[in-house]
Coordinates of C-alpha atoms in Angstrom, one line a residue:
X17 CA 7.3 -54.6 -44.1
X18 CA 6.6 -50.9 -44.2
X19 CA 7.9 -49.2 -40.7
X20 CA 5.0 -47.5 -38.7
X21 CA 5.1 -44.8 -36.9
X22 CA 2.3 -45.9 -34.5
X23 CA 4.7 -48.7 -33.4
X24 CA 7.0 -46.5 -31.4
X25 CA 3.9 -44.2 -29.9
X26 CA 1.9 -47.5 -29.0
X27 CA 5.6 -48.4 -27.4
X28 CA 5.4 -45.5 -25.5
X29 CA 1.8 -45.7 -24.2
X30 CA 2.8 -48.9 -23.1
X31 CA 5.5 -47.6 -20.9
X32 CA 3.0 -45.3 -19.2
X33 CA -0.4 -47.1 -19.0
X34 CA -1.7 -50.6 -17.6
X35 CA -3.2 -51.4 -21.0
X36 CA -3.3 -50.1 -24.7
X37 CA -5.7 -50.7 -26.9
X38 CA -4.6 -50.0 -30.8
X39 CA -7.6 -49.7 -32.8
X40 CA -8.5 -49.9 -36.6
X41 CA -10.5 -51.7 -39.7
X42 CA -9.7 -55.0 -40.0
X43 CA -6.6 -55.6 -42.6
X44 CA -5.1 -52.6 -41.7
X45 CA -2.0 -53.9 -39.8
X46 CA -3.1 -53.8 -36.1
X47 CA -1.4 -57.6 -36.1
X48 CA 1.7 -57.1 -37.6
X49 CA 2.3 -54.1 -35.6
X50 CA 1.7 -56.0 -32.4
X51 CA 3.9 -59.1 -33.5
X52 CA 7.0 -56.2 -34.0
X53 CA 6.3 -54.3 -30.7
X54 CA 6.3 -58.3 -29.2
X55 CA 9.8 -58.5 -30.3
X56 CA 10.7 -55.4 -28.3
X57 CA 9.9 -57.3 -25.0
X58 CA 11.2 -59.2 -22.6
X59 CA 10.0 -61.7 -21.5
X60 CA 8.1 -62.6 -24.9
X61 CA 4.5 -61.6 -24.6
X62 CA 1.5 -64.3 -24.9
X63 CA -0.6 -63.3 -28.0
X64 CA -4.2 -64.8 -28.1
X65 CA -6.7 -64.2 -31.3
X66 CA -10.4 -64.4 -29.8
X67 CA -11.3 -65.6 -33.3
X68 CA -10.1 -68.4 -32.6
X69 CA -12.2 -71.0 -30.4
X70 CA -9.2 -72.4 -28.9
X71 CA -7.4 -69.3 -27.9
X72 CA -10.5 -68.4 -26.6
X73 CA -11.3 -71.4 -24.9
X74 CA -7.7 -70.5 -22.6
X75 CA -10.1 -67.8 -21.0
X76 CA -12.6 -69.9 -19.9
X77 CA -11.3 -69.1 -16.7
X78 CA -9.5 -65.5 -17.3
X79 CA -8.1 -64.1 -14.4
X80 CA -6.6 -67.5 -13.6
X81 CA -4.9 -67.4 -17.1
X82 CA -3.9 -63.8 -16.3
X83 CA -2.5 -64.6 -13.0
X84 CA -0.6 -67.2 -14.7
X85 CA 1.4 -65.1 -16.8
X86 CA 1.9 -62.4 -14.6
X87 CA 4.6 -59.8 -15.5
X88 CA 4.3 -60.6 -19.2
X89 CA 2.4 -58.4 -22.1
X90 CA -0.4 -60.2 -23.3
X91 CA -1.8 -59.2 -26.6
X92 CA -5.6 -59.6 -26.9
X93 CA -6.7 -59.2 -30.8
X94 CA -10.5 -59.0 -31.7
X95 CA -11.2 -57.7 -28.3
X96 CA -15.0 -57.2 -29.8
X97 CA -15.5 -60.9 -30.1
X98 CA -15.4 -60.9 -26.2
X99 CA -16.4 -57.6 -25.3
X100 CA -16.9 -58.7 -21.6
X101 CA -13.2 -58.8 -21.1
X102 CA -13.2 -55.8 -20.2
X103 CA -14.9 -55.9 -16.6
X104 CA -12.5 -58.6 -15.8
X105 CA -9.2 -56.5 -16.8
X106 CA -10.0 -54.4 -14.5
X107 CA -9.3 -55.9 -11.1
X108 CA -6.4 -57.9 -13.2
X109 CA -5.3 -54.5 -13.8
X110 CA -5.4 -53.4 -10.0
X111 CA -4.5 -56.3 -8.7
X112 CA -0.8 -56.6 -10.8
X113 CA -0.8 -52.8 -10.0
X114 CA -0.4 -53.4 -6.5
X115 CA 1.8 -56.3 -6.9
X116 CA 4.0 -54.0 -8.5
X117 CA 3.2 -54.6 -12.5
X118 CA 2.1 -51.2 -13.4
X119 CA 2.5 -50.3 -17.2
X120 CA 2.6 -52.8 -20.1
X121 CA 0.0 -55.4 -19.1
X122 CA -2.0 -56.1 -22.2
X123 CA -2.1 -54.7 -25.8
X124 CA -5.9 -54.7 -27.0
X125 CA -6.6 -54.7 -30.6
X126 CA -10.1 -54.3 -32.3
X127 CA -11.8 -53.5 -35.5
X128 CA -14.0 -50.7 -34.1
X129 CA -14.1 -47.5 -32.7
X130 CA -14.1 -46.3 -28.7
X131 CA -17.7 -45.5 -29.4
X132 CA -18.6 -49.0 -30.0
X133 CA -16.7 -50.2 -27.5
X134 CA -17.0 -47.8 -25.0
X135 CA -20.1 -49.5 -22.9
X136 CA -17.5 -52.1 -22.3
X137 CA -14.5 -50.2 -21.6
X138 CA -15.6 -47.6 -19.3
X139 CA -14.8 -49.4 -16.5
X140 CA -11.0 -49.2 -18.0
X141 CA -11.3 -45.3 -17.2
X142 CA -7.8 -44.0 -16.3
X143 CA -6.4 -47.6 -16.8
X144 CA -6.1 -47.7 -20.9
X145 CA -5.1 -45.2 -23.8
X146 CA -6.5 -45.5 -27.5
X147 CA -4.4 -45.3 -30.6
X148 CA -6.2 -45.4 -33.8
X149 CA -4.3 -47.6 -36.5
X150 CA -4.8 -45.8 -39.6
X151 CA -3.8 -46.9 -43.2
X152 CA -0.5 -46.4 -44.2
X153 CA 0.4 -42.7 -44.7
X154 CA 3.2 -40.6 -47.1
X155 CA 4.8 -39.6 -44.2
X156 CA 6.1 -43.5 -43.8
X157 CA 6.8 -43.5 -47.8
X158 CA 9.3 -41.7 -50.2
X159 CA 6.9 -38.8 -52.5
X160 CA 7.3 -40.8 -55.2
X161 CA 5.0 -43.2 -53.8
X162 CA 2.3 -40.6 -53.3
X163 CA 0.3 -42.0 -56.6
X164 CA 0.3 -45.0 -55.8
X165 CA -0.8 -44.9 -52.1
X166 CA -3.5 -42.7 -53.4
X167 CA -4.4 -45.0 -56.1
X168 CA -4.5 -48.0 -53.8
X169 CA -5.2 -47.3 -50.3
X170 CA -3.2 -47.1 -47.3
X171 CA -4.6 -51.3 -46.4
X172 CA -0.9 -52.9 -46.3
X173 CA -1.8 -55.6 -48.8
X174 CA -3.4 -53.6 -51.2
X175 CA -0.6 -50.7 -51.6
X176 CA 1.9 -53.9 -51.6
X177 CA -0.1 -55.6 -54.3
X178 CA 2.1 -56.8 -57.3
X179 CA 0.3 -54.4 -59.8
X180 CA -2.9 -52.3 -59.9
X181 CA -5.0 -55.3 -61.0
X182 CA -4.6 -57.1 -58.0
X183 CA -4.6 -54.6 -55.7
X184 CA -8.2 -53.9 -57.2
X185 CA -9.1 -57.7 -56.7
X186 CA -7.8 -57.6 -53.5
X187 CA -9.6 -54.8 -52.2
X188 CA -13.1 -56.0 -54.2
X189 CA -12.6 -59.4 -52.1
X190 CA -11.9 -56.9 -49.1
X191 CA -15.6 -55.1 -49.4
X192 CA -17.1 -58.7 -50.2
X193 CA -15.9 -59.2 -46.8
X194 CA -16.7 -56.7 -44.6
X195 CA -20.3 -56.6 -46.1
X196 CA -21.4 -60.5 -45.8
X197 CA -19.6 -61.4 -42.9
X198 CA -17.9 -58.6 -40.9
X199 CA -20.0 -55.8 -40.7
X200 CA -23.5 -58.3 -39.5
X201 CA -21.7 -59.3 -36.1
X202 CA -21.8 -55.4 -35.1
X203 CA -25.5 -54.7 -35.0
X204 CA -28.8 -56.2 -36.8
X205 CA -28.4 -57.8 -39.8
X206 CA -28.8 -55.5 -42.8
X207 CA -28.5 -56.6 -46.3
X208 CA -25.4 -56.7 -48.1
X209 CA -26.9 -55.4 -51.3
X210 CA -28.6 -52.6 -49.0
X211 CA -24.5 -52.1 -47.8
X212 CA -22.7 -52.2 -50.9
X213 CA -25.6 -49.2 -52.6
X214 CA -24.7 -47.5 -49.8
X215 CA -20.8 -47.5 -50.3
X216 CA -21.3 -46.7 -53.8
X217 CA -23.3 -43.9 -52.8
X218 CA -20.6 -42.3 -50.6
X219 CA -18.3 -43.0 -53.1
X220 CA -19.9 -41.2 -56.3
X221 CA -20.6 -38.1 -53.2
X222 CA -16.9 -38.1 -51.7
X223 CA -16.6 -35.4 -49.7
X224 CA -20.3 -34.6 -50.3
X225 CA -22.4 -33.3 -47.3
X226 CA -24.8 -35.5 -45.7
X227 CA -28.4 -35.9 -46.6
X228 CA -29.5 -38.5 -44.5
X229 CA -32.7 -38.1 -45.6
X230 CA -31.8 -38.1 -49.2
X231 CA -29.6 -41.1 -48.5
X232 CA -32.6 -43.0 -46.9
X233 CA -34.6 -42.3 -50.0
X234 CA -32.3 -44.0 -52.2
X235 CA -31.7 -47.0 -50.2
X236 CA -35.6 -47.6 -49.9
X237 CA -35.6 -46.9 -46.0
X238 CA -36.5 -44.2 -43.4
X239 CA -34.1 -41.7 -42.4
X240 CA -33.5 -42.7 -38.8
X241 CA -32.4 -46.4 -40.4
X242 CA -30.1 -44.3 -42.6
X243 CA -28.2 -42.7 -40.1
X244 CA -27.8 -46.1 -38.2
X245 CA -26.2 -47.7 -41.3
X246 CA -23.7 -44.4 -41.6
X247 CA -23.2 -45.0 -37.7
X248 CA -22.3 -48.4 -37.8
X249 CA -19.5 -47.8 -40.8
X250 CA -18.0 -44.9 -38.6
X251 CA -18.1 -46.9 -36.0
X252 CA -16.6 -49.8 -37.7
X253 CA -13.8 -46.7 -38.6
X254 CA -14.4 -47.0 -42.6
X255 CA -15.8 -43.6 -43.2
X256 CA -15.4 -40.3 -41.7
X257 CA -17.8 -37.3 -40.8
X258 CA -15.8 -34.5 -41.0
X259 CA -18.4 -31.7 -38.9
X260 CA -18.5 -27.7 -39.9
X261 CA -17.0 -24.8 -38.1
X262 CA -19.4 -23.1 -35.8
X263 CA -18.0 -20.2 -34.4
X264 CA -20.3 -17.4 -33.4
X265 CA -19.7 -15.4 -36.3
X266 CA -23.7 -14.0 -37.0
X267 CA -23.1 -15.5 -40.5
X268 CA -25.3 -18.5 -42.1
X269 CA -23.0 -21.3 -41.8
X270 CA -23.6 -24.5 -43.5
X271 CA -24.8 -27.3 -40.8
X272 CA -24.6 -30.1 -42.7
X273 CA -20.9 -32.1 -42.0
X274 CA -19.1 -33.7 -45.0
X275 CA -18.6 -37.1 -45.0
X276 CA -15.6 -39.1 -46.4
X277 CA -14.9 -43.0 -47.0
X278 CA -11.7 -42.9 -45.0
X279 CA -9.4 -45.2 -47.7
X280 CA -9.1 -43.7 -51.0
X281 CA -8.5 -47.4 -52.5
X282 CA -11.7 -48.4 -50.9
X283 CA -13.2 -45.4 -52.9
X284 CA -11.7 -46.5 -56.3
X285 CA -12.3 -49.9 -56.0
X286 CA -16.4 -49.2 -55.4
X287 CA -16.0 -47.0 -59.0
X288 CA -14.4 -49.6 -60.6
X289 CA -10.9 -47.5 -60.9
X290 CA -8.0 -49.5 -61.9
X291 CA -5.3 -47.4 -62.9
X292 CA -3.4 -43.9 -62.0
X293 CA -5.0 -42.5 -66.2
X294 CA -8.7 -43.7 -65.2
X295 CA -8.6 -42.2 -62.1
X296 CA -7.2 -38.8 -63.4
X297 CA -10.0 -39.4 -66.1
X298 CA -12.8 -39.6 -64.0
X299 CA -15.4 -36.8 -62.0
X300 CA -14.2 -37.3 -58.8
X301 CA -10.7 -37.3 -59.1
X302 CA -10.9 -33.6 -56.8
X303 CA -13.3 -35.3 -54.0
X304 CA -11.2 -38.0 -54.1
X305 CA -7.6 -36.3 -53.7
X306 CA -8.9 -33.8 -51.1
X307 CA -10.0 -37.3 -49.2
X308 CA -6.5 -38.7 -49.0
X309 CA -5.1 -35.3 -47.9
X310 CA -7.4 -35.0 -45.3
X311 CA -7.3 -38.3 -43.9
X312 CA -3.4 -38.2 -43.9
X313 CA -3.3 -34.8 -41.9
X314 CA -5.9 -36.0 -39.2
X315 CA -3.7 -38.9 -38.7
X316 CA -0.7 -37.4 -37.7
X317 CA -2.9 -34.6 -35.4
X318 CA -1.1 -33.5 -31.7
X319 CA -3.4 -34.7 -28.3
X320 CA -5.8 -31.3 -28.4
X321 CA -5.8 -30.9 -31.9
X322 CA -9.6 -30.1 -33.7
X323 CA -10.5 -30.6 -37.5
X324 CA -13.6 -28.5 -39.1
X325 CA -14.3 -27.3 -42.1
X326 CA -16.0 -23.8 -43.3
X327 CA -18.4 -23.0 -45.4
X328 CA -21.0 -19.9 -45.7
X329 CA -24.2 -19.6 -47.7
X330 CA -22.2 -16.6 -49.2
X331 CA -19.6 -18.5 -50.8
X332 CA -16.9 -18.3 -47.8
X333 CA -15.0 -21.8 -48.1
X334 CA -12.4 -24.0 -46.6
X335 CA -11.5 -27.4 -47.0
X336 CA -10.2 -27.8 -43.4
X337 CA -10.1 -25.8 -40.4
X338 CA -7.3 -27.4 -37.6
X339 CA -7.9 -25.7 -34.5
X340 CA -4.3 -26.7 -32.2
X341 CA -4.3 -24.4 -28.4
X342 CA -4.2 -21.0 -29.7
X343 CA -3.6 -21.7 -33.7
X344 CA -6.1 -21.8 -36.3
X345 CA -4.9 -23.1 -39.7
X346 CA -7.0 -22.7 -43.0
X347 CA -6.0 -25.6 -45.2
X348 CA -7.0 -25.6 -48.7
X349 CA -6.5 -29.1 -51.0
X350 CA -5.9 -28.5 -54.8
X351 CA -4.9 -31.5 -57.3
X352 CA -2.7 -29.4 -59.6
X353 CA 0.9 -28.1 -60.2
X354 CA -0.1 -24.8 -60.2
X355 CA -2.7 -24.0 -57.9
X356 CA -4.4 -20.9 -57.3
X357 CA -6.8 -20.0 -54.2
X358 CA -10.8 -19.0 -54.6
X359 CA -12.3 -15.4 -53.3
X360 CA -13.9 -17.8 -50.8
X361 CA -10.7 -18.7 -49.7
X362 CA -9.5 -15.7 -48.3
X363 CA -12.7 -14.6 -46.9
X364 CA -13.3 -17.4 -44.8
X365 CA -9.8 -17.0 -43.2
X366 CA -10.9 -13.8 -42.3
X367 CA -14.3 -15.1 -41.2
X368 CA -12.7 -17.8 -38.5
X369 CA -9.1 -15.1 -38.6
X370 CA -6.7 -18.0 -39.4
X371 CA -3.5 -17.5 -38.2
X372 CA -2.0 -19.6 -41.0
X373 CA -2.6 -20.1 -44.1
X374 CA -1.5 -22.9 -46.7
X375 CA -2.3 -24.5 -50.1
X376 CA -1.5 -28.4 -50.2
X377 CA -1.0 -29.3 -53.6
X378 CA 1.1 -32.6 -55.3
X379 CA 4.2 -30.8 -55.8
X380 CA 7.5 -31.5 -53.7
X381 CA 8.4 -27.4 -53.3
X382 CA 7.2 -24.9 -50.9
X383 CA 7.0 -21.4 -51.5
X384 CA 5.0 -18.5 -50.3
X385 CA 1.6 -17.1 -52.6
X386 CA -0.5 -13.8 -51.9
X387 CA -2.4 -13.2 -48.7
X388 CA 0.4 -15.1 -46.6
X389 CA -0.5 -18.6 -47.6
X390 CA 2.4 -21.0 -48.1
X391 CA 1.9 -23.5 -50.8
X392 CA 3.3 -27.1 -49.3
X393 CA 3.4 -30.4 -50.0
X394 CA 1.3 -33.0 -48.0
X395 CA 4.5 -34.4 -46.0
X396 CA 5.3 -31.0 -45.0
X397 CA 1.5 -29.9 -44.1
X398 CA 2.1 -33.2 -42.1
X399 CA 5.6 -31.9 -40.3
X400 CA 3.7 -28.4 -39.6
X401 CA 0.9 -29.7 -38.0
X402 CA 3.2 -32.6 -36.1
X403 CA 5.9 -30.3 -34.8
X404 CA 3.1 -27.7 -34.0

């Protein structure tokens, strides 16, 4: 097993809050991470899957079953099958508060985001924190496993895959999945072959910005219906809308956000990508690397921490804009050894007046370039923003 960082902050949010709720995409580890924070406490925590109809059926009467194993951590997984758990937690909550059982009372984990869940968990307010699960990131590998977490995915079982071929069967099984059986239970049934034209849309466009309307045209539906379908895979935390800078500038900014599928495995395995030489061979090899950067750096973000990024009908560009208390960092992603930065570089860090300035490129060393932008590796871009 790979060691995750998000095991000793969900540890910590634990200490401090009633109840934590660790959300991600299904397969991404949410489990195994709570069966190793279980082995942290004493006594051993009760772990109920509401998948299963006879774990389920041990709530028929819930906060009997709570009062039951008072003073314990109980772990919750699928919290979305049961949604209406959550008005019940709360007086469990307050009641073991005031019996003197403040923090650590139940670990939540769900396949969705706080916006989906959010009706239900309002009620929580002040009583639960959120940490998002992502894939597996560098920063929990050596660099020589960049390539091959790039290739594959951050999904456990697909970077741990034997070879490349059945990673890429694992993760084709993976999207059979999630478009027949996972993603229907969410909202109204759409058509799996209406899905999977959609995923293979966003995964020629990586990093593309949105035309919902274009998008709907392809598909054979109306805009509004479009936007749904991208709602309900953000929701379900498989792609990412990454919105543009707006400062008040009096320039002609672009509007449009970029969107991203969030696992660059996911990505390859829609193109039919099988190896480290096809993908290299193939036209979006650049959308795809800057898609991995980016979805590692916003993983590791401080509390507070904003991500943008800029463009200008002039030709002013950055790939990402972090905005962290009084810091403004212009970002810019290049897949080569030897990278050099764009005129639209440097005028949009003038336009937003970054206060640094780097290059993340595939290379191990950092070293200073012109115009006071440091060239770094992705682990390091990571430490930067981290120890910020």
């Amino acid at each position: 097993m790979i060691p995750r960082k998000a095991q000793y902050e969900t540890i910590q949010l634990l200490e401090e809050f009633p109840a934590v709720a660790v959300l991600g995409p299904r397969q991404i580890g949410k489990t195994t991470l709570a069966e190793e924070i279980a082995t942290t406490f004493s006594p051993a925590p009760i772990y109920l899957d509401l998948e299963s109809p006879s774990d389920r059926a041990k709530l028929n009467e819930p906060e009997a079953y709570f009062e039951l194993h008072k003073g314990r951590l109980v772990i919750l997984d699928e919290i979305q099958r049961v949604p209406e758990l959550f008005q019940i937690l709360r007086g469990v909550i307050d009641k073991h508060r005031r019996q003197g059982h403040k923090n650590g009372q139940f670990l939540i984990l769900g396949s969705a985001s706080l916006d989906l869940l959010k009706q239900s968990s309002e009620s929580l307010a002040g009583r639960i924190a959120y940490k998002e699960l992502s894939g597996i990131l560098i920063s929990e590998l050596s660099i020589k496993d960049q390539d091959q977490l790039w290739l594959r995915g951050g999904f456990p079982d697909s970077f741990l895959a034997r070879n490349d071929q059945a990673s890429l069967r694992w993760r084709v099984n993976f999207i059979a999945t999630y478009l027949e059986r996972d993603v229907p239970q969410f909202g109204p049934r759409i058509p799996a072959t209406t899905l999977r034209l959609l995923w293979t849309m966003l995964a020629h466009s990586q990093g593309g910005q949105l035309n919902i309307a274009q998008i709907g045209a392809n598909l054979g539906v109306a805009a509004p219906t479009a936007k749904r379908y991208l709602e309900l895979l953000e929701d379900l935390l498989l792609i990412r809308t990454l919105r543009p800078w707006s400062g008040n500038l009096g320039k002609r900014l672009v509007k449009a956000p970029k969107i991203y599928i969030r696992d660059s495995g996911l990505t390859h395995a829609l193109l039919n990508i099988t190896s480290i030489d096809d993908l290299l061979g193939h036209p979006v090899v650049g959308a795809s690397w800057e898609g991995f950067i980016i979805e590692n750096i916003l993983s590791c973000l401080p509390i507070g921490a904003s991500a943008w990024f800029y463009r200008t009908s002039a030709g002013a560009e950055i790939d990402l804009v972090i905005e962290l208390s009084s810091k403004r960092y212009a970002i810019e992603i290049k897949r080569s050894l030897a990278p050099t930065l764009s005129k639209g570089f440097h005028l949009g860090c003038e336009d937003i007046q970054a206060t640094h300035k780097f290059l993340v490129y595939p290379g191990k060393e950092r070293y200073p370039a012109a115009y006071d932008v440091q060239v770094i590796s992705l682990v390091d871009m990571m430490n930067e923003l981290k120890n910020s």
